[in-house]
Amino acid sequence: MRRERATRLLEDLITRLEQGGWPLGLVDEVYVFGSYVRGALEPNDVDVVVEHGTDKRWLGESLYASINGRDAYVGMRQALRGPYTGHLLSVPWPGHPAGRGLRVVPALAQG
């Protein structure tokens, strides 16, 4: 994809996060990393790390998914992607990603 499209994807993501709603209202911070941050003119996707809190609904749905052998982050990834498919890669990663040696750029910090 062209860089302009990747930028639009990030802008749309930030807009959806600012609008809130569940589960996006749980998101505290978003970091961008990978080829987009390195300045690629045609990144394959947009890599983001999302740090989020939990609520009773999140805990209930996560428990249900885990008990049934499902990925507890599917709902969050779908909400982050919005109407787009296959271009936004979110990584459920606890802790600050910069501490993991990644070059990351903060895209959004709530609060």
GROMACS .gro file of C-alpha atoms in nm:
model
  111
    1MET     CA    1   0.000   0.000   0.000
    2ARG     CA    2   0.114   0.355  -0.054
    3ARG     CA    3   0.226   0.562   0.241
    4GLU     CA    4  -0.065   0.803   0.197
    5ARG     CA    5  -0.312   0.517   0.247
    6ALA     CA    6  -0.121   0.396   0.554
    7THR     CA    7  -0.140   0.748   0.697
    8ARG     CA    8  -0.517   0.757   0.633
    9LEU     CA    9  -0.553   0.423   0.815
   10LEU     CA   10  -0.374   0.567   1.118
   11GLU     CA   11  -0.580   0.885   1.109
   12ASP     CA   12  -0.901   0.682   1.089
   13LEU     CA   13  -0.785   0.466   1.380
   14ILE     CA   14  -0.715   0.771   1.595
   15THR     CA   15  -1.055   0.918   1.504
   16ARG     CA   16  -1.232   0.595   1.608
   17LEU     CA   17  -1.034   0.590   1.933
   18GLU     CA   18  -1.127   0.949   2.012
   19GLN     CA   19  -1.494   0.868   1.952
   20GLY     CA   20  -1.471   0.594   2.214
   21GLY     CA   21  -1.725   0.317   2.242
   22TRP     CA   22  -1.655  -0.036   2.353
   23PRO     CA   23  -1.387  -0.176   2.344
   24LEU     CA   24  -1.198   0.122   2.200
   25GLY     CA   25  -1.278   0.326   2.510
   26LEU     CA   26  -1.045   0.092   2.702
   27VAL     CA   27  -0.741   0.197   2.496
   28ASP     CA   28  -0.486   0.405   2.687
   29GLU     CA   29  -0.199   0.430   2.438
   30VAL     CA   30  -0.118   0.339   2.078
   31TYR     CA   31   0.235   0.306   1.940
   32VAL     CA   32   0.331   0.271   1.575
   33PHE     CA   33   0.636   0.069   1.471
   34GLY     CA   34   0.772  -0.122   1.173
   35SER     CA   35   0.819  -0.013   0.814
   36TYR     CA   36   0.582   0.284   0.845
   37VAL     CA   37   0.793   0.435   1.124
   38ARG     CA   38   1.109   0.360   0.927
   39GLY     CA   39   0.968   0.581   0.648
   40ALA     CA   40   0.881   0.317   0.388
   41LEU     CA   41   0.702   0.467   0.090
   42GLU     CA   42   0.502   0.146   0.040
   43PRO     CA   43   0.460  -0.034   0.374
   44ASN     CA   44   0.284  -0.372   0.362
   45ASP     CA   45   0.079  -0.284   0.668
   46VAL     CA   46   0.068  -0.051   0.967
   47ASP     CA   47   0.204  -0.211   1.283
   48VAL     CA   48   0.063  -0.084   1.612
   49VAL     CA   49   0.095  -0.183   1.975
   50VAL     CA   50  -0.207  -0.103   2.189
   51GLU     CA   51  -0.208  -0.070   2.565
   52HIS     CA   52  -0.553  -0.087   2.719
   53GLY     CA   53  -0.732  -0.128   3.046
   54THR     CA   54  -1.007  -0.373   3.127
   55ASP     CA   55  -1.360  -0.362   3.255
   56LYS     CA   56  -1.609  -0.629   3.361
   57ARG     CA   57  -1.724  -0.686   3.005
   58TRP     CA   58  -1.365  -0.727   2.880
   59LEU     CA   59  -1.284  -0.971   3.157
   60GLY     CA   60  -1.601  -1.172   3.092
   61GLU     CA   61  -1.548  -1.193   2.717
   62SER     CA   62  -1.178  -1.274   2.759
   63LEU     CA   63  -1.257  -1.552   3.004
   64TYR     CA   64  -1.525  -1.693   2.775
   65ALA     CA   65  -1.287  -1.685   2.477
   66SER     CA   66  -1.006  -1.850   2.672
   67ILE     CA   67  -1.230  -2.127   2.805
   68ASN     CA   68  -1.347  -2.199   2.451
   69GLY     CA   69  -1.000  -2.194   2.295
   70ARG     CA   70  -1.051  -1.865   2.115
   71ASP     CA   71  -0.837  -1.555   2.082
   72ALA     CA   72  -0.947  -1.302   2.345
   73TYR     CA   73  -0.819  -1.010   2.135
   74VAL     CA   74  -1.032  -1.066   1.825
   75GLY     CA   75  -1.292  -0.807   1.928
   76MET     CA   76  -1.029  -0.543   2.000
   77ARG     CA   77  -0.849  -0.609   1.670
   78GLN     CA   78  -1.175  -0.585   1.476
   79ALA     CA   79  -1.262  -0.256   1.647
   80LEU     CA   80  -0.914  -0.118   1.578
   81ARG     CA   81  -0.928  -0.215   1.210
   82GLY     CA   82  -1.272  -0.068   1.157
   83PRO     CA   83  -1.399  -0.125   0.804
   84TYR     CA   84  -1.054  -0.214   0.672
   85THR     CA   85  -0.920  -0.566   0.634
   86GLY     CA   86  -0.567  -0.692   0.649
   87HIS     CA   87  -0.373  -0.365   0.667
   88LEU     CA   88  -0.365  -0.283   1.037
   89LEU     CA   89  -0.171  -0.524   1.256
   90SER     CA   90  -0.229  -0.478   1.628
   91VAL     CA   91  -0.014  -0.661   1.875
   92PRO     CA   92  -0.142  -0.731   2.227
   93TRP     CA   93   0.180  -0.662   2.412
   94PRO     CA   94   0.199  -0.577   2.780
   95GLY     CA   95   0.451  -0.320   2.891
   96HIS     CA   96   0.605  -0.034   2.700
   97PRO     CA   97   0.721  -0.151   2.355
   98ALA     CA   98   1.023   0.078   2.354
   99GLY     CA   99   1.157  -0.129   2.643
  100ARG     CA  100   1.158  -0.426   2.407
  101GLY     CA  101   1.410  -0.264   2.175
  102LEU     CA  102   1.158  -0.156   1.910
  103ARG     CA  103   1.170   0.184   1.749
  104VAL     CA  104   0.818   0.308   1.822
  105VAL     CA  105   0.634   0.634   1.780
  106PRO     CA  106   0.345   0.728   2.011
  107ALA     CA  107   0.031   0.779   1.804
  108LEU     CA  108  -0.215   0.840   2.085
  109ALA     CA  109  -0.210   0.875   2.462
  110GLN     CA  110  -0.545   0.908   2.637
  111GLY     CA  111  -0.597   1.060   2.976
   0.00000   0.00000   0.00000
